mmCIF file of N, CA, C and O in Angstrom:
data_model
loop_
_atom_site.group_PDB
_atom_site.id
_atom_site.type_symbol
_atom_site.label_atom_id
_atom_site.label_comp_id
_atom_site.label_asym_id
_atom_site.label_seq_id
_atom_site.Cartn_x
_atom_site.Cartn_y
_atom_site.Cartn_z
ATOM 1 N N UNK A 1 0.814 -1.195 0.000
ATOM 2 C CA UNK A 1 0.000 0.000 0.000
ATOM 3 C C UNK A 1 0.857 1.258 0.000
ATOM 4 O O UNK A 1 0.332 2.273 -0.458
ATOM 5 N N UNK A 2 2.161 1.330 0.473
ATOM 6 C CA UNK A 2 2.673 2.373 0.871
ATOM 7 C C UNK A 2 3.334 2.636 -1.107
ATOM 8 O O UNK A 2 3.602 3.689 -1.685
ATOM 9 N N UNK A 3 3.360 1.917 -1.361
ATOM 10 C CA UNK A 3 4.015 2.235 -2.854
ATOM 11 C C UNK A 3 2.797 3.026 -4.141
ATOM 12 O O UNK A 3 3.137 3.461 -5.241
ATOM 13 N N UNK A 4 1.285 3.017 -3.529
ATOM 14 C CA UNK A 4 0.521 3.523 -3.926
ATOM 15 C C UNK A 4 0.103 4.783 -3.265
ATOM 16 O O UNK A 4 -0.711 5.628 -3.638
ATOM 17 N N UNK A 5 0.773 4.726 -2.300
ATOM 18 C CA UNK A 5 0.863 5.977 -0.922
ATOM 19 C C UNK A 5 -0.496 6.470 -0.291
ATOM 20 O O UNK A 5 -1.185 7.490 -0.269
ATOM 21 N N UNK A 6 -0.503 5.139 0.230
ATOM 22 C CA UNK A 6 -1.555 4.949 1.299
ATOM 23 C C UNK A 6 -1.010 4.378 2.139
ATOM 24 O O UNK A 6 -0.469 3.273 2.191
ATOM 25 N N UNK A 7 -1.236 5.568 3.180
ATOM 26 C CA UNK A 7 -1.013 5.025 5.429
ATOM 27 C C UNK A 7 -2.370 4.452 5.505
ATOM 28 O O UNK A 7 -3.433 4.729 4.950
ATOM 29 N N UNK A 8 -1.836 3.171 6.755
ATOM 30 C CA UNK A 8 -3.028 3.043 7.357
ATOM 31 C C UNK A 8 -2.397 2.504 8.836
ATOM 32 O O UNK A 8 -1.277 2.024 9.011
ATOM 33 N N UNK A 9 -3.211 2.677 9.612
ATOM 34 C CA UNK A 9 -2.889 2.343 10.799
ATOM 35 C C UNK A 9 -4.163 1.093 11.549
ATOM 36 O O UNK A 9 -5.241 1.545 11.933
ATOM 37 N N UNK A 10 -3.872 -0.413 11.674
ATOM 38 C CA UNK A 10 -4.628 -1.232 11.905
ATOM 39 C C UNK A 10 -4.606 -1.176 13.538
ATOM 40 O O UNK A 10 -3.615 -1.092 14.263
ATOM 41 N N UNK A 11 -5.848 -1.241 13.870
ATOM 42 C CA UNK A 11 -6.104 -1.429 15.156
ATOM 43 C C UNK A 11 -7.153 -2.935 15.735
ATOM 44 O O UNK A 11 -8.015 -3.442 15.017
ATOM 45 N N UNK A 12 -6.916 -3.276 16.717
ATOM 46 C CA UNK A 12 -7.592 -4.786 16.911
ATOM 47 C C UNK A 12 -7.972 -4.642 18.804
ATOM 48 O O UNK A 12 -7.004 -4.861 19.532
ATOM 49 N N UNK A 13 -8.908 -4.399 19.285
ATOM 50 C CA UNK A 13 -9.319 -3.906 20.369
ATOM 51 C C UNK A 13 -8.881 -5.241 21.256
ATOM 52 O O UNK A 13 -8.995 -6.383 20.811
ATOM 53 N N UNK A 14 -8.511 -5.018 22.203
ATOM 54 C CA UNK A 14 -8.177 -6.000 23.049
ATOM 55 C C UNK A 14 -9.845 -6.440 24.367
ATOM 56 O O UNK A 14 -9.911 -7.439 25.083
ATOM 57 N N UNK A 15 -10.574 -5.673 24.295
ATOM 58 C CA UNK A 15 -11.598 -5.697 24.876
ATOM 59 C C UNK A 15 -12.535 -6.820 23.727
ATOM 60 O O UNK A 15 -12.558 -6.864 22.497
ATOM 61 N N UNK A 16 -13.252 -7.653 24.801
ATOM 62 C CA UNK A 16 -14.285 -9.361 24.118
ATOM 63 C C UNK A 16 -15.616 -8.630 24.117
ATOM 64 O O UNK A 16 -15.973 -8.046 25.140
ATOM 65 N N UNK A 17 -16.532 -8.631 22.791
ATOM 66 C CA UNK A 17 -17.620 -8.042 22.345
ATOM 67 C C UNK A 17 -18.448 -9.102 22.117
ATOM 68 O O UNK A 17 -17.835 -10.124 21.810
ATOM 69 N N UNK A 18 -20.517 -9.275 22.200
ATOM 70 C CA UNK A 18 -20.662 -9.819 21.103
ATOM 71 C C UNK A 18 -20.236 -10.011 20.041
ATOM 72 O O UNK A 18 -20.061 -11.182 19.705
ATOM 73 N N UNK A 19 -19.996 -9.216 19.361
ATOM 74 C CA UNK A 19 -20.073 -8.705 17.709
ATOM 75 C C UNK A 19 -18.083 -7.908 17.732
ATOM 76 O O UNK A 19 -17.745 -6.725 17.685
ATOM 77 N N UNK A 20 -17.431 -8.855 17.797
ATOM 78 C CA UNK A 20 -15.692 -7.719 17.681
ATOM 79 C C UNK A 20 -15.349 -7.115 16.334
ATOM 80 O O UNK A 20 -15.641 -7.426 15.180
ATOM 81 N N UNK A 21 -14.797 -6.369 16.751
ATOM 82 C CA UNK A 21 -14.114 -6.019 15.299
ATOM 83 C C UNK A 21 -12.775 -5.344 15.282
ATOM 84 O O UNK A 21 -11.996 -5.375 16.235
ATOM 85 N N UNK A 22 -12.544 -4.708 14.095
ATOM 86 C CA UNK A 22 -11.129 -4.245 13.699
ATOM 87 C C UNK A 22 -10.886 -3.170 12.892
ATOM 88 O O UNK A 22 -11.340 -3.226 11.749
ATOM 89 N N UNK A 23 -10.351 -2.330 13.185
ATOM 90 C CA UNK A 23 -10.346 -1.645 12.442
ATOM 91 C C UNK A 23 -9.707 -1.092 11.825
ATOM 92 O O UNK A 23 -8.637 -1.532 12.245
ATOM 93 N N UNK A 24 -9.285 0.026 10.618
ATOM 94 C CA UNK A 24 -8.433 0.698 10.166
ATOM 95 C C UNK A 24 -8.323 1.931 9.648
ATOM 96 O O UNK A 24 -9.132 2.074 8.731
ATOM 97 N N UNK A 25 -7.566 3.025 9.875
ATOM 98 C CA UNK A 25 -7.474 4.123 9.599
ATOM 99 C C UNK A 25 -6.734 4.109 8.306
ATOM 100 O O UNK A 25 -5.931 3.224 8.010
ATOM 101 N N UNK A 26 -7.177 5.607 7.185
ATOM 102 C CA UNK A 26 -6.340 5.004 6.172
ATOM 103 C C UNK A 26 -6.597 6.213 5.595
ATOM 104 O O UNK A 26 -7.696 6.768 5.637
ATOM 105 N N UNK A 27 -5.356 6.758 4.912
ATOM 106 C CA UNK A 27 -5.216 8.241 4.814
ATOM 107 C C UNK A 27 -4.134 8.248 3.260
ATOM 108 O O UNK A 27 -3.182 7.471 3.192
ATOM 109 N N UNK A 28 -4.344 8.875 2.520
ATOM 110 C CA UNK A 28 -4.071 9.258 0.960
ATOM 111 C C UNK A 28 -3.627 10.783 0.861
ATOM 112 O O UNK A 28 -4.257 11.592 1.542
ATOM 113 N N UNK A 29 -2.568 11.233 0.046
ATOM 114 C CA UNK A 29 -2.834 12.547 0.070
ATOM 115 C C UNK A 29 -4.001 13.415 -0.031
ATOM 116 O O UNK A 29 -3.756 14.568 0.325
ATOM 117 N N UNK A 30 -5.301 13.181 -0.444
ATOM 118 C CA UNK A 30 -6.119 13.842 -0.443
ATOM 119 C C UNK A 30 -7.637 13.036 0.068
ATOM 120 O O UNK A 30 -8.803 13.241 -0.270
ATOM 121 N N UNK A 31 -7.111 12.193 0.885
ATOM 122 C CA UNK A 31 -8.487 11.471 1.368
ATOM 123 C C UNK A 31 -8.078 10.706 2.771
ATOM 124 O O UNK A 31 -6.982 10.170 2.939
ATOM 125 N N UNK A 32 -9.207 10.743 3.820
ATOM 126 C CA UNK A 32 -9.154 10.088 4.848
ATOM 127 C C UNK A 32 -10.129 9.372 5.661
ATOM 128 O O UNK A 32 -11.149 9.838 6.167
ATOM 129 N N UNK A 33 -9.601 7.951 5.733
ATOM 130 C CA UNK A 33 -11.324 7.511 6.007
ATOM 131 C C UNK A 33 -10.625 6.272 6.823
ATOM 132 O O UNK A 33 -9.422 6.020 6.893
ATOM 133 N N UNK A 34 -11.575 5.667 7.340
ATOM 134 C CA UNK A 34 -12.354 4.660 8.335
ATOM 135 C C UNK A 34 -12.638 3.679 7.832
ATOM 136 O O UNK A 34 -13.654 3.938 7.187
ATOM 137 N N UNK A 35 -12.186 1.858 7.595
ATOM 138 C CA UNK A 35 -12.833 0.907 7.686
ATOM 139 C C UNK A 35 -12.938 -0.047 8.915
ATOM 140 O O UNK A 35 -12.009 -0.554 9.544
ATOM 141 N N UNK A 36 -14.149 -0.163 9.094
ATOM 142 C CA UNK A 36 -14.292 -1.193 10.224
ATOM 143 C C UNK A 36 -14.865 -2.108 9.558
ATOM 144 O O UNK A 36 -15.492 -1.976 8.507
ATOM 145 N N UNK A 37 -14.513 -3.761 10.595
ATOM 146 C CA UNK A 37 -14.977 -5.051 10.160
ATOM 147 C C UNK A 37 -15.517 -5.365 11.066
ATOM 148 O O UNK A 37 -14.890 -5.056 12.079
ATOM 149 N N UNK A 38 -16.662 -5.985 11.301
ATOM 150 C CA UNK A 38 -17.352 -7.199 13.097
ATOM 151 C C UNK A 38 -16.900 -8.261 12.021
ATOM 152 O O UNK A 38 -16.421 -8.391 10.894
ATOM 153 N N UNK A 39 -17.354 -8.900 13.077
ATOM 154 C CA UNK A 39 -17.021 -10.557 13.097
ATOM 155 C C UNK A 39 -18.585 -11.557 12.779
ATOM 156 O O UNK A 39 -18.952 -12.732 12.797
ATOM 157 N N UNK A 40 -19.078 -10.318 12.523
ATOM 158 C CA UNK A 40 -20.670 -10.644 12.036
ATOM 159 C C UNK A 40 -20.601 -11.129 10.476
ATOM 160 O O UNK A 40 -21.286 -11.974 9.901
ATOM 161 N N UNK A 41 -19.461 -10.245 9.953
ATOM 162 C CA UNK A 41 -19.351 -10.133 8.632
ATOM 163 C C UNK A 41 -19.719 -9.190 8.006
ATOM 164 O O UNK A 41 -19.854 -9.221 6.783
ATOM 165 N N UNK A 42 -20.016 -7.883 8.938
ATOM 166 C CA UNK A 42 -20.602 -6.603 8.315
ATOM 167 C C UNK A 42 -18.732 -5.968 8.113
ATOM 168 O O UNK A 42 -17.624 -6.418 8.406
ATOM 169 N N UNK A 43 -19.308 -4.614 7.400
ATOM 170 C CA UNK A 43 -18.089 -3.709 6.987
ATOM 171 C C UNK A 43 -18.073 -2.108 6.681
ATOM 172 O O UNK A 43 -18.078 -1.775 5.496
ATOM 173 N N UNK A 44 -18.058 -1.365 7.423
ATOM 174 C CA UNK A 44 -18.527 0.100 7.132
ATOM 175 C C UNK A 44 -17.006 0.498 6.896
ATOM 176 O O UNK A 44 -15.981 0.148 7.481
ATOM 177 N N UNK A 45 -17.283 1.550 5.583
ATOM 178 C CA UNK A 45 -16.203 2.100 4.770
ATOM 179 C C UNK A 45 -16.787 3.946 4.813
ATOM 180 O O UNK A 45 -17.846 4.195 4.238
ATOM 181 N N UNK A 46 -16.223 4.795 5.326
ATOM 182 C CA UNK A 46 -16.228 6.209 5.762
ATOM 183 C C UNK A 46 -14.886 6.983 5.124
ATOM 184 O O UNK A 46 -13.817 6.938 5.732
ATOM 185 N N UNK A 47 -15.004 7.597 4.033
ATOM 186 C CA UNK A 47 -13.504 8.565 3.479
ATOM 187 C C UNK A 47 -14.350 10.149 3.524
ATOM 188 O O UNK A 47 -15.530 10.464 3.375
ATOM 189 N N UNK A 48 -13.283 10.803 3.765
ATOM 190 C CA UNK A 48 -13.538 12.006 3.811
ATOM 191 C C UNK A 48 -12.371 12.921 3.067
ATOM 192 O O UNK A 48 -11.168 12.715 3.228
ATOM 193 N N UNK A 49 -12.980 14.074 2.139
ATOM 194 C CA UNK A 49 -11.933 14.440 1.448
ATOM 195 C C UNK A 49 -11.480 15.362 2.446
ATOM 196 O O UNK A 49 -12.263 15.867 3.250
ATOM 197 N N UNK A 50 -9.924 15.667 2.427
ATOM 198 C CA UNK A 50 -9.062 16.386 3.398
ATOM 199 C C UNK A 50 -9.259 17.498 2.984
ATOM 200 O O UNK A 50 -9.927 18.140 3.793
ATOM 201 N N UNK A 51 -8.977 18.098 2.025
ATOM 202 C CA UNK A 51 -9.064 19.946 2.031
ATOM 203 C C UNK A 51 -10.873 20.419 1.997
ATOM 204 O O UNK A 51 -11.163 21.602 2.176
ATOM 205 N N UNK A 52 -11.690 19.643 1.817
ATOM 206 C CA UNK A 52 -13.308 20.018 2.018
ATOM 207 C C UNK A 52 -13.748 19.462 3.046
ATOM 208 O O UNK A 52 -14.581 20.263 3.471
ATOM 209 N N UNK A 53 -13.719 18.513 3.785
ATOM 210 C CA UNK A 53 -14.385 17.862 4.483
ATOM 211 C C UNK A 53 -15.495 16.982 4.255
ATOM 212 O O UNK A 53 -16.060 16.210 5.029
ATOM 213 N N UNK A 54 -15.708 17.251 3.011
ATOM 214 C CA UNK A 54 -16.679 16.252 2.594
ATOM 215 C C UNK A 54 -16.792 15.063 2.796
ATOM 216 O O UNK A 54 -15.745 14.431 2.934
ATOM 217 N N UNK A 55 -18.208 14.275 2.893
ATOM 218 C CA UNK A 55 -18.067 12.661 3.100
ATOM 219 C C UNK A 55 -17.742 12.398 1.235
ATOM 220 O O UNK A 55 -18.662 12.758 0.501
ATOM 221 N N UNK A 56 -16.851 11.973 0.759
ATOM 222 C CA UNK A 56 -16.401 11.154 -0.326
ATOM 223 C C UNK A 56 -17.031 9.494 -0.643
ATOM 224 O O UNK A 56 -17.295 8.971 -1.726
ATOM 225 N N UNK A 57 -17.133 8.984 0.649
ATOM 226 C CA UNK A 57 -17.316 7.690 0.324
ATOM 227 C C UNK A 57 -17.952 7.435 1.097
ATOM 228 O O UNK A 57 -18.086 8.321 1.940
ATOM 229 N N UNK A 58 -18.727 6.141 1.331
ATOM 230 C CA UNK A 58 -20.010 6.064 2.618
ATOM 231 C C UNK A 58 -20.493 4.790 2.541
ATOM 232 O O UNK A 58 -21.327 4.606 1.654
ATOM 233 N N UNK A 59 -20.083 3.504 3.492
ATOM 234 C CA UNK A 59 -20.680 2.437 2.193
ATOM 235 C C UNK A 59 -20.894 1.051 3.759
ATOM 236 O O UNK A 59 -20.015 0.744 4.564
ATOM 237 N N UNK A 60 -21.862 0.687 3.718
ATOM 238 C CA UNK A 60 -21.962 -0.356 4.966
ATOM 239 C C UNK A 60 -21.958 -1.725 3.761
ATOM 240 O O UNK A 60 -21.842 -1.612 2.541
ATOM 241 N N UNK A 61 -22.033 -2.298 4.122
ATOM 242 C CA UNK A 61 -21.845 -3.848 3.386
ATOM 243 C C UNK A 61 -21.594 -5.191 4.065
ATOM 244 O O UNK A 61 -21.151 -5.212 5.213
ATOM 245 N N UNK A 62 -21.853 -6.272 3.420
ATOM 246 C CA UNK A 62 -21.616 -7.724 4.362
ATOM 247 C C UNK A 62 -20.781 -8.252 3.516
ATOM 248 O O UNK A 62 -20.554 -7.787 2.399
ATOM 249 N N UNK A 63 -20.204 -9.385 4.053
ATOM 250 C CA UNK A 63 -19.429 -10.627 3.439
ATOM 251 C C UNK A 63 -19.642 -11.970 3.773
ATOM 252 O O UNK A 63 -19.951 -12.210 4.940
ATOM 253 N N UNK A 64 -19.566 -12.644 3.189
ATOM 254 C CA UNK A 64 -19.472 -14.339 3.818
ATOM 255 C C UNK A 64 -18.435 -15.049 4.158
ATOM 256 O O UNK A 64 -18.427 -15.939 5.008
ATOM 257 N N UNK A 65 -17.041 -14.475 3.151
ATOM 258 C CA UNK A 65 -16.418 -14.854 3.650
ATOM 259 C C UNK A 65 -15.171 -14.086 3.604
ATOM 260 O O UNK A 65 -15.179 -12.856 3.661
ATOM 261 N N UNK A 66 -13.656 -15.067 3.461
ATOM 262 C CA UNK A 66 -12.602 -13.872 3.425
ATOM 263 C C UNK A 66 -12.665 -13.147 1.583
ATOM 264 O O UNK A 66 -12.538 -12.013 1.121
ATOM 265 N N UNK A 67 -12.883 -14.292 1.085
ATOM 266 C CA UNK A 67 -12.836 -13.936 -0.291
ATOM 267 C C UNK A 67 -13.693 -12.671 -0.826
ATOM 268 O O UNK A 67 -13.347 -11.711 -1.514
ATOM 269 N N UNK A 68 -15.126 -13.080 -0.170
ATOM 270 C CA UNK A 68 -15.985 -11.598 -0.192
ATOM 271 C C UNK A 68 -15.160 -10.281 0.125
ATOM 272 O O UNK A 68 -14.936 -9.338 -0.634
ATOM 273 N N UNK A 69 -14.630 -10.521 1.903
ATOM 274 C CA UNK A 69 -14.079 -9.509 2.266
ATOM 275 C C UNK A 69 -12.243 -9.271 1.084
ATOM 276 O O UNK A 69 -12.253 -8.100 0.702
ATOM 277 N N UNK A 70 -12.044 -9.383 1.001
ATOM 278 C CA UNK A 70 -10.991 -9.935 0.249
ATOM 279 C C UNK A 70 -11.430 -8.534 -1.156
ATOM 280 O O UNK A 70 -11.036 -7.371 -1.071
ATOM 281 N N UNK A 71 -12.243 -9.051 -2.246
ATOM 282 C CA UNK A 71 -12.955 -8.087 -2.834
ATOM 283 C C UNK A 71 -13.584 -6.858 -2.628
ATOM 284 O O UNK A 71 -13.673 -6.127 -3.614
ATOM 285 N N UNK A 72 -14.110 -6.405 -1.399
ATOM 286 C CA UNK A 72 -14.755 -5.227 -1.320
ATOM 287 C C UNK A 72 -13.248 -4.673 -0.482
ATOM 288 O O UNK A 72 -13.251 -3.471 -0.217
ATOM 289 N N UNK A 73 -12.230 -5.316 -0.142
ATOM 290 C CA UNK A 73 -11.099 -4.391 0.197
ATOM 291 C C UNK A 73 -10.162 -3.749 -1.095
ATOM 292 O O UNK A 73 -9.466 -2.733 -1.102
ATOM 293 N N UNK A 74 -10.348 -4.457 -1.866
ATOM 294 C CA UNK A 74 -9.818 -4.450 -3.583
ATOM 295 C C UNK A 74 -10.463 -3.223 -4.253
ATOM 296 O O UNK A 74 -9.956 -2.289 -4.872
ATOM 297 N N UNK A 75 -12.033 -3.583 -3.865
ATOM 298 C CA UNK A 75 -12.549 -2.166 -5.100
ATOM 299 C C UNK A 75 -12.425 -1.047 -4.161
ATOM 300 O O UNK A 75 -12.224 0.072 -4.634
ATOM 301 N N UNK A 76 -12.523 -1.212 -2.818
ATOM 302 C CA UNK A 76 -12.325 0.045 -1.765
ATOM 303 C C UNK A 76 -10.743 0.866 -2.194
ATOM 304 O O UNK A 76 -10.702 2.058 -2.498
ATOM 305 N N UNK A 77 -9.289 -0.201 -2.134
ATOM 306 C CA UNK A 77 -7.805 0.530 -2.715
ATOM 307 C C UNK A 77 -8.021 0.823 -4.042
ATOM 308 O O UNK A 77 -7.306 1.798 -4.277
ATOM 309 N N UNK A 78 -8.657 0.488 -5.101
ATOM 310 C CA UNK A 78 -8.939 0.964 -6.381
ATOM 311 C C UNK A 78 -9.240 1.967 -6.309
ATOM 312 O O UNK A 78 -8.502 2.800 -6.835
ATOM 313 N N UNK A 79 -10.678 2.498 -5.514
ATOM 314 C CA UNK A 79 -11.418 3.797 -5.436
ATOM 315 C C UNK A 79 -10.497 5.020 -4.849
ATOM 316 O O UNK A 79 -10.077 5.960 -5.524
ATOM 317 N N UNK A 80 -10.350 4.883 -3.939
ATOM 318 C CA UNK A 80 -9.239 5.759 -3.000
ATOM 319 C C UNK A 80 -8.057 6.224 -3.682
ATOM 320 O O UNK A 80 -7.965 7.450 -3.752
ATOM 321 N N UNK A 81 -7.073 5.504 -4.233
ATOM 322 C CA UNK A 81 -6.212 5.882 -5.179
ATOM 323 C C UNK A 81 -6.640 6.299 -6.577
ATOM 324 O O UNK A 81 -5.751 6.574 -7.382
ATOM 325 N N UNK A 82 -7.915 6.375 -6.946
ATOM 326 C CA UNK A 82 -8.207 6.771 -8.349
ATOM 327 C C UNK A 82 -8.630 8.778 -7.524
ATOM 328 O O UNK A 82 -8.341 9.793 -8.159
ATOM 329 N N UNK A 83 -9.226 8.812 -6.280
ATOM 330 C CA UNK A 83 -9.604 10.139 -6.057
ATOM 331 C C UNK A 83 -8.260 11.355 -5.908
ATOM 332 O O UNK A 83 -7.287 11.297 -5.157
ATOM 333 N N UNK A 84 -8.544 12.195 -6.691
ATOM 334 C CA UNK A 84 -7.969 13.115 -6.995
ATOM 335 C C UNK A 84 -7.150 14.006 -5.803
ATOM 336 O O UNK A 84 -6.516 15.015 -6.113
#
């Protein structure tokens, strides 16, 4: 990721939930956003453009499995590096 120049910073809560998850911060020269995963198999994706503040991206979604998740992390680094 860093060769497409995207930071991200993964976080994994040490606190036991119904529903856990994980998350990641993830920042582009001109975009900054939020993915979280549960263990439900849900996935909320949050970017915000840096010099407007705008919400850019906005997107809740499920998976079944890793392969699902696997793909919606694929078109998510596609999108992000295509924004200006």
């Amino acid at each position: 990721l860093e060769i497409l120049n995207i930071k991200f910073n993964f976080v994994n809560s040490n606190i036991s939930y119904d529903n856990n998850a994980v998350y990641a911060d993830i920042e582009t020269d001109s975009s900054l956003g939020r993915v979280t995963i549960w263990d439900s198999g849900e996935c909320y994706i949050e970017f915000l453009d840096i010099k407007t503040g705008n919400n850019i991206m906005c997107n809740h979604c499920t998976f079944n499995d890793k392969t699902e998740l696997f793909l919606i992390l694929e078109k998510l680094f596609k999108n992000i590096v295509s924004i200006p």
